[in-house]
Amino acid sequence: MNVMLLAAGRSTRLGALGLALPKPLVPICGYPAIRFGLHAAARAGATRAVVNVFHRGDLVQAVLGDGRALGIEIAYSVEEELLGTGGGLARARALFAPGPLLVMNAKVVADLNLSALVAAHGAGDAVATMLLRDDPEPQRWGAIGVDAGGRVVSMLDVHSPRPPEGPVTLRMFTGVHLLAPALLARLQPVFCDVIRDAYLPALLAGETIRAVTLGGYFAEHSTPERYLAGNLALLRDPELVRDPPGPLVGVDRAAEIAPSAQIISPVRIEAGAVIAAGATVGPDVVVGSGARIAAGAQVRRAVIWAGASVGPGIELGDAIATPAQIVEIP
């Protein structure tokens, strides 16, 4: 199975967080966001994945390496200039074996059953199969219209010439999809968009695009608010994601916790973290490896990145602490 994770964005909507780390590497309960997609692909039987990089691409490569430690070989498509979702796929085409391509957005964490998605795609003659989800405001995300038979009949207000079967439901695209080689061939290695430059022409040509609906958890972490919310959601209910890269809650045995420190669940405290005397951590806190919570500090509803610190007596809540600064969430 060909797999590609899109990791070449500029991360601008994350503000200061995106300057510190590219979006694929922001930690979700202690794991870089891209690890969730890679792990799901490996669990579905993939042995190799392509990752395209641009903003801080050297750091993405340094963190992930060749992928062997993660259970999946990783090849990189390095973009000297940003090519968009379509151009990035086209540029990486030489790295794919013959057959369909599974594409995921590296910022997304979801309860994925990729084997079921692959099986659904293989059961017909669709040029693509999109993983969609219900959303109260699908137009906000670029609504995808799906008929009663599971065929995509509209996209961004563009309609297929083939009439729908039964009622049409508008849904949101998750960024996870399978592309047949014929759809991939519509793209060129220049800046372009996979929806506008491949999907819409295929839809207008009357080609079959299938949809599968995601019934479980979904989060994308494009803004500081969504990033914090994604961490807190998994802390409160780690079973939202089947088979994550590792534990999402708990205190690692290699963390250093002072006897007088108070830990209030749910928390995720990684190996090498230091919680000093009299500090209170939790509820709803992630403390990364090597992070330090000083004496008397009180931390709740926060993500403390690896290597960051919270000073003595500080009260911190609804915030993300990086080694360089604290970003507060209104």
Short mmCIF file of C-alpha atoms in Angstrom, two decimals:
data_model
loop_
_atom_site.label_atom_id
_atom_site.label_comp_id
_atom_site.label_asym_id
_atom_site.label_seq_id
_atom_site.Cartn_x
_atom_site.Cartn_y
_atom_site.Cartn_z
CA MET A 1 0.00 0.00 0.00
CA ASN A 2 1.37 3.41 -1.00
CA VAL A 3 1.09 5.92 1.85
CA MET A 4 1.89 9.63 1.92
CA LEU A 5 1.61 12.05 4.81
CA LEU A 6 1.38 15.73 3.93
CA ALA A 7 3.75 17.60 6.23
CA ALA A 8 4.95 20.55 4.14
CA GLY A 9 2.70 23.39 5.35
CA ARG A 10 4.00 26.63 6.83
CA SER A 11 2.18 26.15 10.19
CA THR A 12 1.30 29.85 10.21
CA ARG A 13 -2.07 29.49 11.96
CA LEU A 14 -0.28 28.04 15.00
CA GLY A 15 1.42 31.40 15.49
CA ALA A 16 4.36 31.23 17.90
CA LEU A 17 3.89 27.48 18.30
CA GLY A 18 4.36 27.00 14.54
CA LEU A 19 7.59 28.98 14.66
CA ALA A 20 8.89 26.72 17.41
CA LEU A 21 7.86 23.45 15.76
CA PRO A 22 6.31 22.52 12.42
CA LYS A 23 2.72 21.34 12.77
CA PRO A 24 3.53 17.62 12.19
CA LEU A 25 5.77 17.67 15.25
CA VAL A 26 3.61 19.45 17.82
CA PRO A 27 3.22 16.96 20.67
CA ILE A 28 -0.16 15.36 21.27
CA CYS A 29 -0.09 13.66 24.69
CA GLY A 30 3.66 13.31 24.22
CA TYR A 31 3.84 12.14 20.59
CA PRO A 32 4.44 14.23 17.47
CA ALA A 33 1.10 14.59 15.68
CA ILE A 34 2.42 12.80 12.59
CA ARG A 35 3.15 9.70 14.69
CA PHE A 36 -0.59 8.96 14.92
CA GLY A 37 -0.97 8.72 11.14
CA LEU A 38 2.22 6.74 10.70
CA HIS A 39 1.15 4.31 13.42
CA ALA A 40 -2.30 3.87 11.88
CA ALA A 41 -0.72 3.15 8.48
CA ALA A 42 1.66 0.58 9.96
CA ARG A 43 -1.21 -1.05 11.82
CA ALA A 44 -3.08 -1.34 8.51
CA GLY A 45 -0.16 -3.22 6.99
CA ALA A 46 1.87 -0.46 5.35
CA THR A 47 5.62 -0.99 5.51
CA ARG A 48 6.68 2.29 3.91
CA ALA A 49 5.44 5.89 3.89
CA VAL A 50 6.43 9.01 2.00
CA VAL A 51 6.50 12.30 3.92
CA ASN A 52 6.82 15.61 2.09
CA VAL A 53 8.56 18.43 3.96
CA PHE A 54 9.15 22.15 3.52
CA HIS A 55 8.90 24.36 6.66
CA ARG A 56 11.49 23.08 9.15
CA GLY A 57 11.78 19.95 7.04
CA ASP A 58 15.22 19.22 8.45
CA LEU A 59 13.70 18.99 11.91
CA VAL A 60 10.94 16.65 10.74
CA GLN A 61 13.58 14.37 9.22
CA ALA A 62 15.74 14.52 12.33
CA VAL A 63 12.83 13.56 14.63
CA LEU A 64 11.39 10.76 12.48
CA GLY A 65 14.62 9.48 10.93
CA ASP A 66 14.25 6.54 8.59
CA GLY A 67 11.19 5.37 10.50
CA ARG A 68 12.60 2.03 11.59
CA ALA A 69 12.13 2.88 15.27
CA LEU A 70 8.48 3.63 14.47
CA GLY A 71 7.83 0.39 12.63
CA ILE A 72 7.51 1.88 9.14
CA GLU A 73 10.15 2.91 6.61
CA ILE A 74 10.02 6.61 5.74
CA ALA A 75 11.11 8.23 2.48
CA TYR A 76 11.14 12.03 2.16
CA SER A 77 10.07 14.30 -0.65
CA VAL A 78 11.83 17.59 0.04
CA GLU A 79 10.15 20.63 -1.49
CA GLU A 80 12.43 23.58 -2.22
CA GLU A 81 9.31 25.68 -2.67
CA LEU A 82 5.85 24.99 -1.34
CA LEU A 83 3.84 22.99 -3.89
CA GLY A 84 0.46 22.68 -2.17
CA THR A 85 -1.46 19.45 -1.63
CA GLY A 86 -1.62 18.64 -5.35
CA GLY A 87 1.90 19.59 -6.40
CA GLY A 88 3.35 17.80 -3.39
CA LEU A 89 1.68 14.56 -4.42
CA ALA A 90 2.78 14.94 -8.03
CA ARG A 91 6.39 15.67 -7.08
CA ALA A 92 6.55 12.53 -4.95
CA ARG A 93 5.03 10.29 -7.64
CA ALA A 94 8.34 8.61 -8.47
CA LEU A 95 8.53 7.34 -4.89
CA PHE A 96 5.31 5.33 -5.19
CA ALA A 97 4.85 1.76 -6.36
CA PRO A 98 2.06 1.03 -8.86
CA GLY A 99 -1.43 1.12 -7.37
CA PRO A 100 -3.60 3.44 -5.27
CA LEU A 101 -2.20 5.99 -2.86
CA LEU A 102 -3.42 6.55 0.70
CA VAL A 103 -2.98 10.21 1.67
CA MET A 104 -3.25 11.66 5.17
CA ASN A 105 -2.72 15.11 6.63
CA ALA A 106 0.06 15.02 9.22
CA LYS A 107 -1.78 17.40 11.58
CA VAL A 108 -4.80 15.11 11.96
CA VAL A 109 -5.38 12.73 14.87
CA ALA A 110 -8.40 10.48 14.38
CA ASP A 111 -9.82 7.09 15.24
CA LEU A 112 -8.83 5.55 11.91
CA ASN A 113 -9.68 2.15 10.52
CA LEU A 114 -7.56 2.38 7.40
CA SER A 115 -8.03 -1.28 6.52
CA ALA A 116 -11.77 -0.66 6.14
CA LEU A 117 -11.11 2.41 4.00
CA VAL A 118 -8.76 0.46 1.73
CA ALA A 119 -11.29 -2.37 1.44
CA ALA A 120 -14.07 0.07 0.51
CA HIS A 121 -11.91 1.61 -2.19
CA GLY A 122 -10.97 -1.77 -3.64
CA ALA A 123 -14.60 -2.88 -3.84
CA GLY A 124 -15.44 -0.62 -6.80
CA ASP A 125 -14.10 1.38 -9.70
CA ALA A 126 -13.82 4.77 -7.98
CA VAL A 127 -11.00 7.14 -8.93
CA ALA A 128 -10.87 8.13 -5.24
CA THR A 129 -12.40 7.27 -1.89
CA MET A 130 -12.66 10.09 0.64
CA LEU A 131 -12.99 9.73 4.39
CA LEU A 132 -15.63 12.23 5.49
CA ARG A 133 -17.24 13.11 8.79
CA ASP A 134 -20.45 14.69 9.97
CA ASP A 135 -20.11 18.30 11.08
CA PRO A 136 -22.73 20.85 12.15
CA GLU A 137 -21.22 23.40 9.75
CA PRO A 138 -19.89 21.47 6.73
CA GLN A 139 -19.93 24.60 4.54
CA ARG A 140 -17.30 26.11 6.83
CA TRP A 141 -14.85 23.44 5.69
CA GLY A 142 -15.90 23.16 2.04
CA ALA A 143 -18.91 20.86 2.04
CA ILE A 144 -18.81 17.48 0.27
CA GLY A 145 -22.21 16.23 -0.91
CA VAL A 146 -22.77 12.47 -0.70
CA ASP A 147 -25.82 10.63 -2.01
CA ALA A 148 -27.58 7.68 -0.40
CA GLY A 149 -25.37 5.22 -2.27
CA GLY A 150 -22.14 6.71 -0.89
CA ARG A 151 -21.13 8.53 -4.08
CA VAL A 152 -19.73 12.07 -3.93
CA VAL A 153 -22.05 14.23 -6.04
CA SER A 154 -20.91 17.74 -5.12
CA MET A 155 -17.82 19.48 -3.85
CA LEU A 156 -17.21 23.18 -3.20
CA ASP A 157 -20.57 23.89 -4.94
CA VAL A 158 -19.46 21.99 -8.06
CA HIS A 159 -21.89 19.20 -9.01
CA SER A 160 -21.45 15.92 -10.86
CA PRO A 161 -23.44 15.65 -14.12
CA ARG A 162 -24.69 12.30 -12.85
CA PRO A 163 -27.85 12.71 -10.76
CA PRO A 164 -27.70 11.60 -7.12
CA GLU A 165 -29.35 8.46 -5.83
CA GLY A 166 -31.69 9.48 -3.03
CA PRO A 167 -31.10 12.32 -0.57
CA VAL A 168 -27.77 14.16 -0.44
CA THR A 169 -25.93 14.75 2.85
CA LEU A 170 -23.27 17.43 3.27
CA ARG A 171 -20.16 16.32 5.15
CA MET A 172 -16.66 17.52 5.98
CA PHE A 173 -13.48 16.12 4.41
CA THR A 174 -11.02 14.75 6.99
CA GLY A 175 -7.92 14.99 4.78
CA VAL A 176 -7.68 11.18 4.60
CA HIS A 177 -8.31 9.67 1.16
CA LEU A 178 -7.30 7.01 -1.35
CA LEU A 179 -6.39 8.09 -4.88
CA ALA A 180 -6.35 5.84 -7.91
CA PRO A 181 -3.45 6.42 -10.33
CA ALA A 182 -5.87 8.04 -12.82
CA LEU A 183 -6.71 10.81 -10.36
CA LEU A 184 -3.09 11.27 -9.34
CA ALA A 185 -2.19 11.67 -13.03
CA ARG A 186 -4.27 14.87 -13.19
CA LEU A 187 -1.73 16.64 -10.97
CA GLN A 188 1.51 18.34 -11.99
CA PRO A 189 4.58 19.06 -9.81
CA VAL A 190 3.79 22.78 -9.59
CA PHE A 191 1.84 24.64 -6.94
CA CYS A 192 -1.69 23.23 -7.10
CA ASP A 193 -4.50 21.88 -4.95
CA VAL A 194 -5.63 18.25 -5.01
CA ILE A 195 -9.30 19.21 -4.63
CA ARG A 196 -9.49 21.97 -7.23
CA ASP A 197 -7.03 20.49 -9.72
CA ALA A 198 -7.87 16.78 -9.53
CA TYR A 199 -11.15 16.12 -7.74
CA LEU A 200 -13.25 18.84 -9.35
CA PRO A 201 -12.27 17.96 -12.94
CA ALA A 202 -12.96 14.28 -12.19
CA LEU A 203 -16.33 15.15 -10.67
CA LEU A 204 -17.30 17.27 -13.68
CA ALA A 205 -16.25 14.43 -15.98
CA GLY A 206 -18.75 12.17 -14.24
CA GLU A 207 -16.11 9.91 -12.72
CA THR A 208 -16.98 7.96 -9.57
CA ILE A 209 -15.71 9.30 -6.26
CA ARG A 210 -16.72 7.28 -3.23
CA ALA A 211 -17.11 8.37 0.39
CA VAL A 212 -16.73 6.55 3.69
CA THR A 213 -17.97 8.25 6.87
CA LEU A 214 -15.78 8.42 9.95
CA GLY A 215 -17.93 7.73 12.99
CA GLY A 216 -15.34 8.26 15.70
CA TYR A 217 -12.88 10.85 16.99
CA PHE A 218 -11.33 13.48 14.75
CA ALA A 219 -9.14 16.49 15.54
CA GLU A 220 -6.88 18.71 13.52
CA HIS A 221 -4.48 21.02 15.31
CA SER A 222 -4.16 24.09 13.08
CA THR A 223 -4.60 26.73 15.79
CA PRO A 224 -3.40 27.00 19.40
CA GLU A 225 -6.99 26.61 20.61
CA ARG A 226 -7.55 23.40 18.63
CA TYR A 227 -4.14 22.11 19.62
CA LEU A 228 -4.84 22.48 23.34
CA ALA A 229 -8.34 21.05 22.93
CA GLY A 230 -6.96 17.99 21.12
CA ASN A 231 -4.57 17.22 23.94
CA LEU A 232 -7.24 17.64 26.60
CA ALA A 233 -9.75 15.48 24.74
CA LEU A 234 -7.36 12.52 24.66
CA LEU A 235 -6.32 13.00 28.27
CA ARG A 236 -9.95 12.85 29.36
CA ASP A 237 -10.83 9.90 27.15
CA PRO A 238 -7.76 8.07 25.79
CA GLU A 239 -9.96 5.41 24.20
CA LEU A 240 -11.11 7.93 21.60
CA VAL A 241 -8.23 6.71 19.43
CA ARG A 242 -7.82 2.99 18.87
CA ASP A 243 -4.28 1.73 19.30
CA PRO A 244 -2.36 5.05 19.61
CA PRO A 245 1.46 5.19 19.35
CA GLY A 246 1.71 4.61 23.11
CA PRO A 247 0.10 5.52 26.45
CA LEU A 248 -1.88 8.76 26.35
CA VAL A 249 -2.32 9.14 30.11
CA GLY A 250 -0.36 8.28 33.24
CA VAL A 251 2.95 9.05 34.92
CA ASP A 252 6.06 7.45 33.45
CA ARG A 253 8.19 5.58 35.96
CA ALA A 254 11.21 7.57 34.83
CA ALA A 255 9.60 10.90 35.76
CA GLU A 256 10.90 12.56 38.94
CA ILE A 257 8.01 13.47 41.25
CA ALA A 258 8.71 15.06 44.64
CA PRO A 259 6.86 13.34 47.53
CA SER A 260 5.00 16.56 48.40
CA ALA A 261 3.93 17.27 44.81
CA GLN A 262 0.26 16.72 44.04
CA ILE A 263 -0.72 15.02 40.78
CA ILE A 264 -4.41 15.26 39.84
CA SER A 265 -5.56 12.98 37.03
CA PRO A 266 -5.87 12.98 34.12
CA VAL A 267 -2.27 13.76 33.29
CA ARG A 268 0.44 12.52 30.98
CA ILE A 269 3.88 13.00 32.53
CA GLU A 270 6.72 11.71 30.39
CA ALA A 271 10.03 10.16 31.31
CA GLY A 272 12.58 12.70 32.46
CA ALA A 273 10.01 15.28 33.58
CA VAL A 274 10.67 16.83 37.00
CA ILE A 275 7.87 17.91 39.34
CA ALA A 276 9.29 19.76 42.34
CA ALA A 277 8.14 19.89 45.96
CA GLY A 278 4.76 21.46 46.62
CA ALA A 279 3.82 21.71 42.96
CA THR A 280 0.31 20.82 41.83
CA VAL A 281 -0.06 19.33 38.36
CA GLY A 282 -3.48 18.58 36.91
CA PRO A 283 -6.09 17.97 36.04
CA ASP A 284 -5.68 17.99 32.26
CA VAL A 285 -1.93 18.48 31.93
CA VAL A 286 0.72 17.02 29.63
CA VAL A 287 4.32 17.40 30.82
CA GLY A 288 6.94 16.53 28.23
CA SER A 289 10.27 14.80 28.63
CA GLY A 290 12.81 16.96 30.45
CA ALA A 291 10.22 19.61 31.36
CA ARG A 292 10.38 21.06 34.87
CA ILE A 293 7.57 22.23 37.13
CA ALA A 294 9.16 24.25 39.92
CA ALA A 295 8.31 24.26 43.62
CA GLY A 296 4.85 25.54 44.45
CA ALA A 297 3.74 25.96 40.85
CA GLN A 298 0.13 25.13 39.98
CA VAL A 299 -0.56 23.86 36.46
CA ARG A 300 -3.91 22.82 34.99
CA ARG A 301 -5.36 22.52 31.48
CA ALA A 302 -1.98 22.95 29.89
CA VAL A 303 0.63 21.32 27.68
CA ILE A 304 4.23 21.71 28.81
CA TRP A 305 6.54 20.87 25.93
CA ALA A 306 9.71 18.84 26.33
CA GLY A 307 12.45 20.98 27.83
CA ALA A 308 10.08 23.75 28.94
CA SER A 309 9.77 24.96 32.52
CA VAL A 310 7.20 26.56 34.81
CA GLY A 311 8.75 28.76 37.48
CA PRO A 312 8.29 28.65 41.26
CA GLY A 313 4.86 29.62 42.50
CA ILE A 314 3.50 30.24 38.99
CA GLU A 315 -0.20 29.55 38.41
CA LEU A 316 -0.64 28.37 34.84
CA GLY A 317 -3.85 27.31 33.14
CA ASP A 318 -5.26 27.14 29.61
CA ALA A 319 -1.81 27.51 28.14
CA ILE A 320 1.01 25.87 26.20
CA ALA A 321 4.56 26.27 27.52
CA THR A 322 7.44 25.89 25.08
CA PRO A 323 11.14 26.18 26.00
CA ALA A 324 11.01 29.76 24.72
CA GLN A 325 7.67 31.14 25.93
CA ILE A 326 4.20 30.56 27.31
CA VAL A 327 1.24 30.84 24.94
CA GLU A 328 -2.00 31.51 26.78
CA ILE A 329 -5.34 30.41 25.31
CA PRO A 330 -8.20 32.88 25.87
#
